[in-house]
mmCIF file of C-alpha atoms in Angstrom:
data_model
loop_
_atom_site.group_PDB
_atom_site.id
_atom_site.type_symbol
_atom_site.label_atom_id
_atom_site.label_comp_id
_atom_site.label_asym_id
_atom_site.label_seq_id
_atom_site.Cartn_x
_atom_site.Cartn_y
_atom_site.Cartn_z
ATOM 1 C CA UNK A 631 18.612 62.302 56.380
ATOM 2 C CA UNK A 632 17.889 58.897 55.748
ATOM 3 C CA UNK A 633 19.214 56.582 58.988
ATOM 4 C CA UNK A 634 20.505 53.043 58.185
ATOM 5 C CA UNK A 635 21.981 51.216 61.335
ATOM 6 C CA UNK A 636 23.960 48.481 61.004
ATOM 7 C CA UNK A 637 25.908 46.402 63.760
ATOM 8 C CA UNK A 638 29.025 47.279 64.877
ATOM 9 C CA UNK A 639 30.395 44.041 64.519
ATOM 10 C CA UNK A 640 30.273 40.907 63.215
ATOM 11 C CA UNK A 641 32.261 37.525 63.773
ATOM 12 C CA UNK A 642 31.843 34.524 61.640
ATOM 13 C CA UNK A 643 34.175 31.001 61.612
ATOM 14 C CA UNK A 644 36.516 30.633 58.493
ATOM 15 C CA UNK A 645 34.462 29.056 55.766
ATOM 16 C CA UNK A 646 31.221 29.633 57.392
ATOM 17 C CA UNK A 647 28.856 32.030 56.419
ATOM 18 C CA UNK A 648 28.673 35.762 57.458
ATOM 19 C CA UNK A 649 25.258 37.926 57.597
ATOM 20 C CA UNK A 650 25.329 41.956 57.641
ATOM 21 C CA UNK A 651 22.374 43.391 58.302
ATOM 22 C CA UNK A 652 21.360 47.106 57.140
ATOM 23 C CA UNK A 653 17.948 48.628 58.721
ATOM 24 C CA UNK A 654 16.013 51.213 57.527
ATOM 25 C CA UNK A 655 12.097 52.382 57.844
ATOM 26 C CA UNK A 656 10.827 50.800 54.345
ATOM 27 C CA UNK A 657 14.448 49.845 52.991
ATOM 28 C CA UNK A 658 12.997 47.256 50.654
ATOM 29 C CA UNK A 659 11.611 49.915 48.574
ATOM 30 C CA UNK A 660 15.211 51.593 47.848
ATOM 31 C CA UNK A 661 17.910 50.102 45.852
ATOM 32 C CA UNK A 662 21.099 49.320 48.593
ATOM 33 C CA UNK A 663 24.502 49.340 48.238
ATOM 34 C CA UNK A 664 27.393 47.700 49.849
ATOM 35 C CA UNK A 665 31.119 48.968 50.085
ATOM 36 C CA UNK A 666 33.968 46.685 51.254
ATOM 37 C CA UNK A 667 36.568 48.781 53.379
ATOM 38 C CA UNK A 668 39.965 47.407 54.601
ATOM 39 C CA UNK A 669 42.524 49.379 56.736
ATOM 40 C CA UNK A 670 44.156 51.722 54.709
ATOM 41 C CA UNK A 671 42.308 51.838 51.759
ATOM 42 C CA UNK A 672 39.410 53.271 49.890
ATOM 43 C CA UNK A 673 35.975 51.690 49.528
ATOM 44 C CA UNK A 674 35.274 49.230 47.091
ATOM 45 C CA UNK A 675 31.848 48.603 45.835
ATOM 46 C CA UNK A 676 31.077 44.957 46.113
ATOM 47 C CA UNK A 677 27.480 44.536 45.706
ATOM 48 C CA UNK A 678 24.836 47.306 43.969
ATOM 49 C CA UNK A 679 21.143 47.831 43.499
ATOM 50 C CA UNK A 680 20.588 45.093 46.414
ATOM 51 C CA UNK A 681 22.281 42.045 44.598
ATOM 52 C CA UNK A 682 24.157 42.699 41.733
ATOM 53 C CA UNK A 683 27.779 41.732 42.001
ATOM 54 C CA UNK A 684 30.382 43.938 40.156
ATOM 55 C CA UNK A 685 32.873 42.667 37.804
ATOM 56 C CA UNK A 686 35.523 40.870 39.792
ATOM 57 C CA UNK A 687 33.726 39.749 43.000
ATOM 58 C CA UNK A 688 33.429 36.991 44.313
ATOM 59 C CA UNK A 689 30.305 35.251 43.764
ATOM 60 C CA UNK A 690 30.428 34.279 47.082
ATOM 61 C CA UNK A 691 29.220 37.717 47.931
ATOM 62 C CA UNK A 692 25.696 38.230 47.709
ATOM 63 C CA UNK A 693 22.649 40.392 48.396
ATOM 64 C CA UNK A 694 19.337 41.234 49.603
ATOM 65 C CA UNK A 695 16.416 43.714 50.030
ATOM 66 C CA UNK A 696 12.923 42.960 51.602
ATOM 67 C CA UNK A 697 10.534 44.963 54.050
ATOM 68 C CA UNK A 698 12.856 47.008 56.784
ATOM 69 C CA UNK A 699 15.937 45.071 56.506
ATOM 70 C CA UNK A 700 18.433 44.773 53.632
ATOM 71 C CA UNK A 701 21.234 41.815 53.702
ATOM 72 C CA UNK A 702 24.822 41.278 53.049
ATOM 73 C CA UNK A 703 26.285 37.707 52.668
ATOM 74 C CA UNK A 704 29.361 36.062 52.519
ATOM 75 C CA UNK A 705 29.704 32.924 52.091
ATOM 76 C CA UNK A 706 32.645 30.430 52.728
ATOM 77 C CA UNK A 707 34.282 33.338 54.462
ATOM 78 C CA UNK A 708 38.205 33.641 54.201
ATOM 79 C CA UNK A 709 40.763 35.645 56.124
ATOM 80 C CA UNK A 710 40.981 38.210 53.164
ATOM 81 C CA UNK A 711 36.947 39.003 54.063
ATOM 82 C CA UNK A 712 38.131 40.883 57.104
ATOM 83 C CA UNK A 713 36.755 44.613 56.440
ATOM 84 C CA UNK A 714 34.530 46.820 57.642
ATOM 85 C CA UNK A 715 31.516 46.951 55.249
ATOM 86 C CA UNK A 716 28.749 49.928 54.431
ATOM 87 C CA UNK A 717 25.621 50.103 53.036
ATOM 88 C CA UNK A 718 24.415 53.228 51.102
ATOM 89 C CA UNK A 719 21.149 54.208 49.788
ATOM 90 C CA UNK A 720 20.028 57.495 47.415
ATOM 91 C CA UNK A 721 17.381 59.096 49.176
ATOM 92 C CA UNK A 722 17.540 62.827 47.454
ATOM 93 C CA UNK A 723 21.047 62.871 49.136
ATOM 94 C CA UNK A 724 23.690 59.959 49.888
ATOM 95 C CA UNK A 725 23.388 57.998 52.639
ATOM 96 C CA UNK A 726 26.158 55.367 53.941
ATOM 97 C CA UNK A 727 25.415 53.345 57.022
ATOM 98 C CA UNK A 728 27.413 53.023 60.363
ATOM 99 C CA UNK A 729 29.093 50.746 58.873
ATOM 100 C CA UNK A 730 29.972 46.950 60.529
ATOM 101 C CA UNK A 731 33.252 45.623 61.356
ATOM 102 C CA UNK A 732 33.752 41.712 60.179
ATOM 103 C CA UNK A 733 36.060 39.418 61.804
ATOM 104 C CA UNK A 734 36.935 36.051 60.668
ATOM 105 C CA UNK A 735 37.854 33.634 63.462
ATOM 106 C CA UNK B 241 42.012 51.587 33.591
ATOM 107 C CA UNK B 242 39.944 54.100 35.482
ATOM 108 C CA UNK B 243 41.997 56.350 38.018
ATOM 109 C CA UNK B 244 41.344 58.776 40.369
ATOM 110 C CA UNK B 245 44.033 60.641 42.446
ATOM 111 C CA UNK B 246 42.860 63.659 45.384
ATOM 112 C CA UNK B 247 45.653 66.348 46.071
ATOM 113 C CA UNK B 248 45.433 69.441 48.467
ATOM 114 C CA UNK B 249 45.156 67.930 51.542
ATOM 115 C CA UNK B 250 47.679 68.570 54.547
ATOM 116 C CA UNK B 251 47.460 70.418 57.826
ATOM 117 C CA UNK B 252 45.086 73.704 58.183
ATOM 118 C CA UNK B 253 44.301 76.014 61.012
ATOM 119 C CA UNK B 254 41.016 76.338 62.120
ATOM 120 C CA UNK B 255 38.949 78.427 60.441
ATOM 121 C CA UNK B 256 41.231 78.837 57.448
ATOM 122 C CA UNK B 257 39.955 77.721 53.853
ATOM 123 C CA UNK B 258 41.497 74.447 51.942
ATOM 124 C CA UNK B 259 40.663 73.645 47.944
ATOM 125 C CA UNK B 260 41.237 69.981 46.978
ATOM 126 C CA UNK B 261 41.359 67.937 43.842
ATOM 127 C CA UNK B 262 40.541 65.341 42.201
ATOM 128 C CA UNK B 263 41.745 64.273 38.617
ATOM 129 C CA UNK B 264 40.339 61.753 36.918
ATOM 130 C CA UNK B 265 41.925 59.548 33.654
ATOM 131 C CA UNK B 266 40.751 56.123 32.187
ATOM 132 C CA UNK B 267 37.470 57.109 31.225
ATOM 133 C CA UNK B 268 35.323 59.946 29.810
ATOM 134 C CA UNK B 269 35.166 62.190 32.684
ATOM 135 C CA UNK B 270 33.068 64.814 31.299
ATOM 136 C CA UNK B 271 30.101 61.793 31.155
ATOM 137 C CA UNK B 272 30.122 61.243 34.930
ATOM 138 C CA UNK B 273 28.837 62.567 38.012
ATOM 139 C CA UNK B 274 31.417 63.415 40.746
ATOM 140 C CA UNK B 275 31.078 62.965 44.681
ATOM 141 C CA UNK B 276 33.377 63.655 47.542
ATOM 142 C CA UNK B 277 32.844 61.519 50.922
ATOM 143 C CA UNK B 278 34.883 62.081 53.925
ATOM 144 C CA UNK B 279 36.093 59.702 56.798
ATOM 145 C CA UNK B 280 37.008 61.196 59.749
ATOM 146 C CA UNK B 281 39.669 58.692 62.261
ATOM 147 C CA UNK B 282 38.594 55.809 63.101
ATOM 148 C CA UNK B 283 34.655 56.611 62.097
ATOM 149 C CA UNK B 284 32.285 55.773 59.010
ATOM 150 C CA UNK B 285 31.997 57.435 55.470
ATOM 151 C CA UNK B 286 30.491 60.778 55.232
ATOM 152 C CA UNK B 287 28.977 61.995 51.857
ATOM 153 C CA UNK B 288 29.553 65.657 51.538
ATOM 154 C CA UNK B 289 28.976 66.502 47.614
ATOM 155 C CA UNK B 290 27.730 65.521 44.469
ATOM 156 C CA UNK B 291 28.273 67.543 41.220
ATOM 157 C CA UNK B 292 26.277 66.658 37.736
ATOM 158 C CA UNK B 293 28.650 65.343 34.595
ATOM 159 C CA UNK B 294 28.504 68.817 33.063
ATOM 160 C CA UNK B 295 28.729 70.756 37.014
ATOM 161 C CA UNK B 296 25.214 72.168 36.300
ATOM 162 C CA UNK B 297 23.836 70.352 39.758
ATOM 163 C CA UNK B 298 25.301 70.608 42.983
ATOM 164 C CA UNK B 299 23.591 68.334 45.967
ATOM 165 C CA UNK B 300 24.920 68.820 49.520
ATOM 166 C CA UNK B 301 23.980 67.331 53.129
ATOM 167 C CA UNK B 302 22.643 70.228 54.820
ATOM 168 C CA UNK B 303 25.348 69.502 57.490
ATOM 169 C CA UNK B 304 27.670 71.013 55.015
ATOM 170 C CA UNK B 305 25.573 73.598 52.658
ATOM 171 C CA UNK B 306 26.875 76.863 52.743
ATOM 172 C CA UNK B 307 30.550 76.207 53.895
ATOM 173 C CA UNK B 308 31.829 73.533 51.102
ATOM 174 C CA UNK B 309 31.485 74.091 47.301
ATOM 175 C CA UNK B 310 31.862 71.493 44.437
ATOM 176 C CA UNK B 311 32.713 72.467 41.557
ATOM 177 C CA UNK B 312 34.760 70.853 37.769
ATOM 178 C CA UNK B 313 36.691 71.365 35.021
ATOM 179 C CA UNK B 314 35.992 69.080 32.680
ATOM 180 C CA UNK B 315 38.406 70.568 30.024
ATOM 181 C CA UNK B 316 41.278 69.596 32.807
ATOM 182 C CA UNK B 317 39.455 66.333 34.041
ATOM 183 C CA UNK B 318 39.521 67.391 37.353
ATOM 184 C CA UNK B 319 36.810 67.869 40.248
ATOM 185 C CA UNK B 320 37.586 70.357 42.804
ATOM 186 C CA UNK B 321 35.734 70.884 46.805
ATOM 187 C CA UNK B 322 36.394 74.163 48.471
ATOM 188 C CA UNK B 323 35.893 74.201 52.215
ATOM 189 C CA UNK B 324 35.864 77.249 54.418
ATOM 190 C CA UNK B 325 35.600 77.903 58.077
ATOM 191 C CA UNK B 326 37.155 74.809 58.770
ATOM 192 C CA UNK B 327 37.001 73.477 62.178
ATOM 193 C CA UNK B 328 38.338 70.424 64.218
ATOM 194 C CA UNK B 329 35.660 68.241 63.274
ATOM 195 C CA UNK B 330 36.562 68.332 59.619
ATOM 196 C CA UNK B 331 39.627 66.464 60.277
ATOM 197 C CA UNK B 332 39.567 63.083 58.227
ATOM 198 C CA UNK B 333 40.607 61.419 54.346
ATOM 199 C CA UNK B 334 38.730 63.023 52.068
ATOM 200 C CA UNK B 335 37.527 60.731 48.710
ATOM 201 C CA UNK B 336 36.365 61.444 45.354
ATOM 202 C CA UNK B 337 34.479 58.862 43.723
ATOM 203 C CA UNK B 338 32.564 58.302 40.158
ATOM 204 C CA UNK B 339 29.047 57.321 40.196
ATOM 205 C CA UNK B 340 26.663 55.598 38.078
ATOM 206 C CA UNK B 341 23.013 56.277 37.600
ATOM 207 C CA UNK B 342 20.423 52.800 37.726
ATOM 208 C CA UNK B 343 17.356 52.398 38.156
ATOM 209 C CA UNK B 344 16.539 55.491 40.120
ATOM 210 C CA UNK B 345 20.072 55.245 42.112
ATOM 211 C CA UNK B 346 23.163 56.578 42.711
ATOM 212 C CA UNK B 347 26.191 54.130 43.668
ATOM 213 C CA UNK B 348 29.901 54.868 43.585
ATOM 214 C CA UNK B 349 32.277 52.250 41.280
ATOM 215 C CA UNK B 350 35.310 53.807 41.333
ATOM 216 C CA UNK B 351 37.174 55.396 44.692
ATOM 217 C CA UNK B 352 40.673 57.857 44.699
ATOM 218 C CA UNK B 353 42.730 56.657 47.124
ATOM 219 C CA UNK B 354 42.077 60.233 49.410
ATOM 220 C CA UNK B 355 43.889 63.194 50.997
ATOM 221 C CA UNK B 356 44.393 63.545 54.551
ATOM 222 C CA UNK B 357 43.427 66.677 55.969
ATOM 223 C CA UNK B 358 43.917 67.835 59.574
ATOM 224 C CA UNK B 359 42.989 70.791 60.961
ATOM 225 C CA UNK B 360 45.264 71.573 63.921
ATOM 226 C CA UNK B 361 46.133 75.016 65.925
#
């Protein structure tokens, strides 16, 4: 199956900016996916096909897809941001990263 | 608004067989594909199962092909996963969750909120 690491964690200041990263051998040439998951609760798809933002989030999500690396954003990151977040790619089967925990200091 | 509630999970003995559901409302079901992805404690999402809008494709991981069937009723709205020869490891929430074909992709836009299931001696 298709392998996407991500880090396990990731700390960013409030209101600063926050960068996940999602790896795979020749990502750019997929479409990627991000899901937003806090404690409790299902996944919630905040950014599809690399940078498209789904009715009702925040614009200051955003996202990218170039070469081996694809990118999740946040900007002017608040307490509510605090979530562990996925990537996912379709591959002939569903794949869903490691997943990366984000704190906000 | 679109909903989708999982039932059938709860506490199963190893190697024992468990049937969940998933019914859907809000929106045509019939015109969707169907997944189920599983979390086991404190670890990452795990896509078991995809199932065409009228249940004539099934896709599995081959981690799971052979011991967990999708199937749907689309008269009843309602997806169903049948796993057998359960085991320890298959402890975790298990999620349905609508997807949407674009632009050669699949991505999932609407989650259930999941059913535990344990598998305990």
């Amino acid at each position: 199956s298709y392998e996407l690491p991500q880090p396990l964690s990731v700390s960013v200041a409030l209101g600063q900016t926050a960068t996940i990263t999602c790896g795979g051998n020749n990502i750019g040439s997929k479409s990627v996916h991000w899901y937003q998951q806090k404690p409790g609760q299902a996944p919630v798809l905040v950014i599809y096909t690399n940078s498209n933002r789904p009715s009702g989030v925040p614009e200051r999500f955003s996202g990218s897809n170039w070469g081996n690396t694809a990118t999740l954003t946040i900007s002017r990151a608040q307490a509510g941001d605090e979530a562990d977040y996925y990537c996912q790619v379709w591959d002939s089967r569903t794949a869903f990263g490691g997943g990366t925990k984000l704190t906000v200091l | 608004q679109v909903q989708l509630v999982e039932s059938g999970g709860g506490v199963v003995q190893p190697g024992r067989s468990l049937r969940l559901s998933c019914e859907g409302s809000g929106f045509p079901f019939s015109n969707y594909g169907m997944n189920w992805v599983r979390q086991a404690p404190a670890k990452g999402l795990e896509w078991l199962a995809r199932i065409g809008h009228d249940g004539a494709l099934e896709v599995y991981p081959e981690s799971v092909k052979g011991r967990f069937t999708v199937s749907r009723d689309n008269s009843r709205n309602t997806l169903y996963f049948q796993m057998n020869s359960l085991t320890f490891e298959d402890t975790g929430v298990y999620y349905c969750a609508r997807d949407i074909w674009n632009d050669g992709t699949y991505y999932f836009d609407y989650w259930g909120p999941g059913t535990l299931v344990t598998v305990s001696s």
